[in-house]
C-alpha positions as semicolon CSV with decimal commas, in nm:
position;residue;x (nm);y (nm);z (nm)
1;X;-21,350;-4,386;5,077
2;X;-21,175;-4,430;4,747
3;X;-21,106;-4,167;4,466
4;X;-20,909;-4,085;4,147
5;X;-20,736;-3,834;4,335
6;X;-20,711;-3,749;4,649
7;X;-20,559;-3,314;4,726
8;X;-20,415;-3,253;5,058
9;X;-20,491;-2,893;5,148
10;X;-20,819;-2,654;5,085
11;X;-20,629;-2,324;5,053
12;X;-20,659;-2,167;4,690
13;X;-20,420;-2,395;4,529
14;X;-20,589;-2,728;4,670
15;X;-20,937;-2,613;4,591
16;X;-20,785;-2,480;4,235
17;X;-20,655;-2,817;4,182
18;X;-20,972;-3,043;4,245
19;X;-21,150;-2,763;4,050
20;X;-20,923;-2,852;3,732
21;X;-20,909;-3,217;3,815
22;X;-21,273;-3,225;3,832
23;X;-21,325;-3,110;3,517
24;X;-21,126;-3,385;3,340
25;X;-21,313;-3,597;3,479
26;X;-21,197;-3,734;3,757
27;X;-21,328;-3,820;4,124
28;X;-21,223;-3,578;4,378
29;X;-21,121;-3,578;4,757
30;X;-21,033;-3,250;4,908
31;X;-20,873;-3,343;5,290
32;X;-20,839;-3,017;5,501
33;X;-20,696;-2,993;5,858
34;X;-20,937;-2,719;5,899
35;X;-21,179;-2,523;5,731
36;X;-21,087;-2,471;5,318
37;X;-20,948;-2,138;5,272
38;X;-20,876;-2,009;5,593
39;X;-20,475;-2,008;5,616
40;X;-20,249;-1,812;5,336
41;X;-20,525;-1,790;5,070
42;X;-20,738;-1,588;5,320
43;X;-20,465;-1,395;5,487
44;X;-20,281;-1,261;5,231
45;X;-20,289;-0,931;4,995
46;X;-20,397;-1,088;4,629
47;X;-20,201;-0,873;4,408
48;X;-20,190;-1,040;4,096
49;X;-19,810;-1,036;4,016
50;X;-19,533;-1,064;4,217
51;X;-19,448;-0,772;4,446
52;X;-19,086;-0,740;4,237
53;X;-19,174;-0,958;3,902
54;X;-18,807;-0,841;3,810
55;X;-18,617;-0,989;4,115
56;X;-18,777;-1,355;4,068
57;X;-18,642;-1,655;3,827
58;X;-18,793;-1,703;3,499
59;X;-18,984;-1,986;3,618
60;X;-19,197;-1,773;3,868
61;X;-19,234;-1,537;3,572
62;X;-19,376;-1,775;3,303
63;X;-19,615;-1,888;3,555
64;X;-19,698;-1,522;3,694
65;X;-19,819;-1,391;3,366
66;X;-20,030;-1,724;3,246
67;X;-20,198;-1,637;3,563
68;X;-20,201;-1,269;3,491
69;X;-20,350;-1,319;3,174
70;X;-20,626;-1,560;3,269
71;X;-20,741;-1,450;3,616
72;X;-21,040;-1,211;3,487
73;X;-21,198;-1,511;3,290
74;X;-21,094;-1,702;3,610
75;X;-21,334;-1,504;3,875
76;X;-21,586;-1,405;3,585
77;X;-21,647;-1,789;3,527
78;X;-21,657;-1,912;3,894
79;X;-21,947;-1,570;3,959
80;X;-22,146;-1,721;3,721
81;X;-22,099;-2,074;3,810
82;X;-22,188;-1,980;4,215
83;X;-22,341;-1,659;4,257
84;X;-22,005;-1,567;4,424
85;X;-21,778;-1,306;4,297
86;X;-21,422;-1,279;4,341
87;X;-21,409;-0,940;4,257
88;X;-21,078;-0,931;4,027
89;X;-20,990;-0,558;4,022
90;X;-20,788;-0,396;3,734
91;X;-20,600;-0,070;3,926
92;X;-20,277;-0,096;3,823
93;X;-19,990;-0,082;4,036
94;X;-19,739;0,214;4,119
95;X;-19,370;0,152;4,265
96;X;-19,221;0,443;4,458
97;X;-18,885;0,530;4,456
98;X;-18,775;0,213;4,323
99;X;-18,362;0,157;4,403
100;X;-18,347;-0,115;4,112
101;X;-18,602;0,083;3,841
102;X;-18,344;0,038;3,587
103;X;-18,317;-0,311;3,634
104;X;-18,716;-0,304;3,610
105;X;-18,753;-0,129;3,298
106;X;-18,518;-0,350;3,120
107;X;-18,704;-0,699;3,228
108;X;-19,063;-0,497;3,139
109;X;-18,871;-0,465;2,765
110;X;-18,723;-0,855;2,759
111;X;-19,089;-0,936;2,892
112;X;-19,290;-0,746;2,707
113;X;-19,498;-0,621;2,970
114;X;-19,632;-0,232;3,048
115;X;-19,449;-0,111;3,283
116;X;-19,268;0,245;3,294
117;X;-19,138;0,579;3,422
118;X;-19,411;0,836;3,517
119;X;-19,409;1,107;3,669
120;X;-19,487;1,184;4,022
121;X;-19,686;1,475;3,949
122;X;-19,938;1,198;3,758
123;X;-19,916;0,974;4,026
124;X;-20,057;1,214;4,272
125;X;-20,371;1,299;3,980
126;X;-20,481;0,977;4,016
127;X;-20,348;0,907;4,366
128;X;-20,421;1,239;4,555
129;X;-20,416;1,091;4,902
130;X;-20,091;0,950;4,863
131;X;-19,791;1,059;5,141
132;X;-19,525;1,328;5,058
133;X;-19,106;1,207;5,007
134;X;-19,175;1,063;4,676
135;X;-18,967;1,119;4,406
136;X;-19,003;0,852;4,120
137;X;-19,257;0,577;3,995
138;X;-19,292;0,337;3,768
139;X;-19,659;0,184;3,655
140;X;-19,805;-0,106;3,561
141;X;-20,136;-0,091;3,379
142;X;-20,354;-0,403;3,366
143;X;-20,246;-0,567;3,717
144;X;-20,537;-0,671;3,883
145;X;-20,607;-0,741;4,257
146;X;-20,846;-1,030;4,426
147;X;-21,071;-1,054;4,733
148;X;-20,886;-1,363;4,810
149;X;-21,131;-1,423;5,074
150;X;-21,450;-1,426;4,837
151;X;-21,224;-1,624;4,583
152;X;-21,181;-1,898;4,824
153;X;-21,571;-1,889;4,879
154;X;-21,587;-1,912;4,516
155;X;-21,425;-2,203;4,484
156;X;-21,581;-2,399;4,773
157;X;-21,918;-2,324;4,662
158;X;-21,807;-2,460;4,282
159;X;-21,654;-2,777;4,410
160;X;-21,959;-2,820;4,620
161;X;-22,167;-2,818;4,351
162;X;-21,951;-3,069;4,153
163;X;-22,080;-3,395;4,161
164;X;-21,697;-3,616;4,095
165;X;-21,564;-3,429;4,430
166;X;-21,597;-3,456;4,819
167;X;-21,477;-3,182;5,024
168;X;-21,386;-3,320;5,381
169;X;-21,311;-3,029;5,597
170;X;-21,164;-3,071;5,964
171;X;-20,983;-3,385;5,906
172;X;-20,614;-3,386;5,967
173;X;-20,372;-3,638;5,700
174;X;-20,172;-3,833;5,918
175;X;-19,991;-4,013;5,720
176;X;-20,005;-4,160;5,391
177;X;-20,099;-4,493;5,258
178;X;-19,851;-4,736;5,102
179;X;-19,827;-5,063;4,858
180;X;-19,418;-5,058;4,831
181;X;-19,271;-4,741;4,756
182;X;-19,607;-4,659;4,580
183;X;-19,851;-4,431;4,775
184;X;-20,193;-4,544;4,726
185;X;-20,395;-4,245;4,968
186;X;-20,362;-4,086;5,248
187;X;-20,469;-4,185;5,615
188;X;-20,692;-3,868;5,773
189;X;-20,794;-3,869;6,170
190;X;-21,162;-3,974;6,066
191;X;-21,115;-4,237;5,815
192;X;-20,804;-4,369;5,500
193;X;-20,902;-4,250;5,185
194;X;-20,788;-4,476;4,901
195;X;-20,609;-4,282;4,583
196;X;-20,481;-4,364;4,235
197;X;-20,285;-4,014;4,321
198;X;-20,219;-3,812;4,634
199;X;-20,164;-3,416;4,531
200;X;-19,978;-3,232;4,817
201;X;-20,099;-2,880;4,859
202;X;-20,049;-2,845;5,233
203;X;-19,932;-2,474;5,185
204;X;-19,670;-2,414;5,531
205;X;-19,749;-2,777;5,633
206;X;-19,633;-2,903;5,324
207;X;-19,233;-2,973;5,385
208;X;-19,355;-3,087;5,755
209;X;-19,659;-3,354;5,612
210;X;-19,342;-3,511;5,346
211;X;-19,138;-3,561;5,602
212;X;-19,335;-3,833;5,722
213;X;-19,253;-3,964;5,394
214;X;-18,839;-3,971;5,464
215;X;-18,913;-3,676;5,183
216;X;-18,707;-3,389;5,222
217;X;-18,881;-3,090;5,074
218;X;-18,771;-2,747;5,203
219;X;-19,131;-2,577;5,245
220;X;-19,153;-2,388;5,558
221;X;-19,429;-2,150;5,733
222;X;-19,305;-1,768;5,695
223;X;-19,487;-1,532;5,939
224;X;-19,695;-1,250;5,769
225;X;-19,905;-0,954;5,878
226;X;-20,165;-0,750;5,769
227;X;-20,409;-0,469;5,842
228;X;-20,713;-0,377;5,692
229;X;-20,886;0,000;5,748
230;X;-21,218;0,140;5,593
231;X;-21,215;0,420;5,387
232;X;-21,515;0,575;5,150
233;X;-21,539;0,403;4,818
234;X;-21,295;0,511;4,542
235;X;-21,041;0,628;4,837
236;X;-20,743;0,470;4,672
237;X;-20,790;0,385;4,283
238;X;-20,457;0,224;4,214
239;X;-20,216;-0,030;4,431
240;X;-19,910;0,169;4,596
241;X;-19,580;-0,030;4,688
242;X;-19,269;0,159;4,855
243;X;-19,019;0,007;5,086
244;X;-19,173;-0,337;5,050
245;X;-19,515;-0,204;5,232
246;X;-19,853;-0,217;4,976
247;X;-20,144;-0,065;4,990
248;X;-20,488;-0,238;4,809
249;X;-20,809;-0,110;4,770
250;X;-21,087;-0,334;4,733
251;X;-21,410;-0,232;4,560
252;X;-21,599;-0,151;4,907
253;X;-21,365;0,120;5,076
254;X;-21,153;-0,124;5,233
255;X;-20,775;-0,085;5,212
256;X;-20,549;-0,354;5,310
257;X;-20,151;-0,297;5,443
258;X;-19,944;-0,541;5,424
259;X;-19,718;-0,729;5,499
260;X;-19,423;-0,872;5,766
261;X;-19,205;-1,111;5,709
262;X;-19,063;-1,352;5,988
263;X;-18,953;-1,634;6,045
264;X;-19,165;-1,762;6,387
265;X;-19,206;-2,123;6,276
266;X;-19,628;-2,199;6,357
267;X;-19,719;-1,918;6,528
268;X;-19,996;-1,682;6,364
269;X;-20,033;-1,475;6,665
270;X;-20,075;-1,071;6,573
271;X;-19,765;-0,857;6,765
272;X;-19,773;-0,556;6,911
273;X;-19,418;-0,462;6,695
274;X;-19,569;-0,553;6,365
275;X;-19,876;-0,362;6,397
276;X;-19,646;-0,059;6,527
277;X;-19,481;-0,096;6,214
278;X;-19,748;-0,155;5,969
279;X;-19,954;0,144;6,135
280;X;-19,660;0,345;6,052
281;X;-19,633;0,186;5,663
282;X;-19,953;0,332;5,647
283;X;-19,917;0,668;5,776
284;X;-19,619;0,743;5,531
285;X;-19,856;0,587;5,238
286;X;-20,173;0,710;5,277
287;X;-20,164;0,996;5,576
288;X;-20,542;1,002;5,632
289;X;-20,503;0,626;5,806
290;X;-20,246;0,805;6,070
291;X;-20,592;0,926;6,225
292;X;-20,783;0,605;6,232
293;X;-20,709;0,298;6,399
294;X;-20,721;-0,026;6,140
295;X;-21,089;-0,237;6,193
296;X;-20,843;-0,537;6,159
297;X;-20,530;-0,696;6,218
298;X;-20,409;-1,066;6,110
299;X;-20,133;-1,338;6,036
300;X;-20,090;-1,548;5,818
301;X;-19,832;-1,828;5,727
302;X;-19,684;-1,851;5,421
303;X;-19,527;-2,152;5,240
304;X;-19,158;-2,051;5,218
305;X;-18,933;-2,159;4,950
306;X;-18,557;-2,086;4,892
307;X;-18,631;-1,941;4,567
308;X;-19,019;-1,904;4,563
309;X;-19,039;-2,177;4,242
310;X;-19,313;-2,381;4,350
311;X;-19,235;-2,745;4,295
312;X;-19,528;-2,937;4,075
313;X;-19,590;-3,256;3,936
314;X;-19,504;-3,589;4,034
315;X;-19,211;-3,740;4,280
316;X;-19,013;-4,001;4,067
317;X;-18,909;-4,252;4,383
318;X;-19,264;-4,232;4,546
319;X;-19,512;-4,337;4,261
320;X;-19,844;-4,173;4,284
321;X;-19,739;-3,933;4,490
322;X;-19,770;-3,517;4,359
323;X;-19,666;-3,171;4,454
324;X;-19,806;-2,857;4,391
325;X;-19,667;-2,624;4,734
326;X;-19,371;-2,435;4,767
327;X;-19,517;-2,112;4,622
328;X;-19,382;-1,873;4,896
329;X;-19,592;-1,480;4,831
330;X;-19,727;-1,613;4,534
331;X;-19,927;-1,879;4,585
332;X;-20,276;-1,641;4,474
333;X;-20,044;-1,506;4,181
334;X;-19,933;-1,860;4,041
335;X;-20,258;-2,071;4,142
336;X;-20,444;-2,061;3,833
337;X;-20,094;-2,156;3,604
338;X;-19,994;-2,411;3,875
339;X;-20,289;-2,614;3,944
340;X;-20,375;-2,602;3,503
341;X;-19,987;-2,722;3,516
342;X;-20,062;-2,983;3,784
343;X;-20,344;-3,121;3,591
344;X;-20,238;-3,105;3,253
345;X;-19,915;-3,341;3,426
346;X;-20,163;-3,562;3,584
347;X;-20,359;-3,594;3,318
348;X;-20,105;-3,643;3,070
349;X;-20,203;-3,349;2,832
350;X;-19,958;-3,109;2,664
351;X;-19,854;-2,898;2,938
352;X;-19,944;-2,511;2,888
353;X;-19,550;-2,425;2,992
354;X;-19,232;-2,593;3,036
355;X;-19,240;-2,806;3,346
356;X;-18,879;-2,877;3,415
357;X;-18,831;-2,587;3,650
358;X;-19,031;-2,724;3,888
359;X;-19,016;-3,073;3,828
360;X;-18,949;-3,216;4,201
361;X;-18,724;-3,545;4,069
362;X;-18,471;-3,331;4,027
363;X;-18,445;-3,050;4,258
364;X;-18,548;-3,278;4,530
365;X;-18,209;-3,493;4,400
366;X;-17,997;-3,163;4,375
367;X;-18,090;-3,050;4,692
């Protein structure tokens, strides 16, 4: 089989990626090592900004609110195109009893973005179910939340219908196919698939994939955990974050609580201790889930990053060869910036940021 380009990984940025591709024009290969959009992009939250935009670089930010900006044309364009809505949610999200809300109020005002000091007694109008002990918030109007899970269907079903791309699902990469230092595809367990460019969107596999490569690239799998209760629609109107724990509400009843963080290396097995801990996230939250049990519990791996910058675009000493991983808890906030970033590279178009903060050439070289 022989492509334009061939994108290791069907999670949201791989899928993202072809998507984009695809509509410049070029042929398509989508290699997954299972089924497209069942790791990270399924498991996680989809908040639509960083859970702490403050505490991240300005590279994570520049790409956070491109994304922010676009993501409701994003899902209303892919429900038209296959029936299948992502259901992008506008709730706004409240922080509770932030230690750093200074610091948060002055990057809203250098960033221009609407967040601020309310009052508790307004958070609880709009919020009545939420737990007692809290004594400040800050709000942000306009973030958004997505069914990552229906957003991933989304994008199958739009790929599938694209006519320039092949989606080849349950077929490990092996390895990677070579004239010289230039890589020219990748080799999967079924069959090599020839490539003018290779795009590397392995999510936690990523750093392990490049390796076989002699690439150093410090993505690694961080452990996450989630539960997921049912509640009567219109339950929670608004995202709630205190002590790192969220609450989301999807448009069905559903609340999600997330997440863990830890370091287990390739294990996505559900604990005992983290649902112990997340049941108890939830109590202090919302108090009505202390007398239900959650319908589900889950992990996840995330693609861990030192600094959760994503590297993208192309690797100077291995020709044809691209990355778009790295992105850490972000990787639903950033898609839509990263892959138009990605392709805009590829493509050689005016980029629609900066691309020298995550330009792997040289923080490959630093590191």
């Amino acid at each position: 089989m022989s492509c334009d380009v061939a994108v290791v990984g069907a999670g949201a940025i791989g899928l993202l990626s072809a998507y984009y591709l695809s509509l410049s024009g070029r042929r398509v290969v989508v290699v997954e090592r299972g089924e497209p959009g069942r790791e990270a992009s399924w498991a996680g939250g989809g908040i639509v900004s960083p859970l702490y935009p403050w505490r991240y670089q300005p590279a994570v930010t520049a790409l956070a609110h491109w994304s922010q900006d676009f993501y409701p044309v994003l899902g209303e364009r892919l429900r038209q195109e296959t029936g299948v809505d992502p259901e992008v949610e506008v709730t706004g999200l409240y922080w509770l009893n932030l230690e750093d809300e200074a610091e948060a109020l002055d990057w809203a005002r250098r960033n221009v973005r609407p967040l601020a000091s309310v009052s508790v007694a307004e958070v609880r109008q709009r919020v009545p179910v939420l737990g007692p002990g809290y004594e400040r918030a800050v709000f942000m109007a306009g973030v958004a939340n997505v069914r990552n899970p229906r957003l991933v269907r989304s994008l199958r079903e739009a790929l599938l219908r694209m006519p320039n791309v092949t989606l080849v699902s349950e077929s490990p990469v092996t390895g990677f196919l070579r004239q010289g230092e230039r890589v020219v595809g990748v080799q999967t367990a079924r069959e090599a698939i020839h490539a003018e460019s290779v795009v590397v969107c392995a999510g936690a596999w990523s750093g392990e994939l490049l390796q076989t490569l002699g690439l150093a690239v410090p993505v690694r799998p961080v452990k996450g955990q989630m539960l997921l209760y049912r509640q009567p629609v219109g339950y929670l109107t608004s995202m709630v974050l205190a002590k790192g724990r969220y609450a989301i509400p999807r448009r069905d009843g559903h609340i999600l609580i997330g997440s863990t963080l830890e370091h287990a290396e390739f294990d996505k097995t559900p604990t005992a201790k983290a649902l112990a801990s997340l049941q108890a996230s939830a109590a202090e939250l919302l108090p009505a889930l202390a007398e239900q049990a959650p319908v589900a519990h889950w992990a996840g791996l995330r693609p861990g990053s030192p600094d959760g910058v994503p590297f993208i675009g192309p690797v100077p000493e291995l020709p044809g060869l691209w990355l778009n991983c790295g992105h850490y808890r972000n990787g639903l906030v950033l898609a839509p910036a990263s892959c138009q970033l990605l392709t805009d590279l590829l493509t050689e178009r005016t980029p629609i940021i900066d691309p020298a903060p995550y330009a792997p050439g040289a923080r490959l070289a630093a590191g």
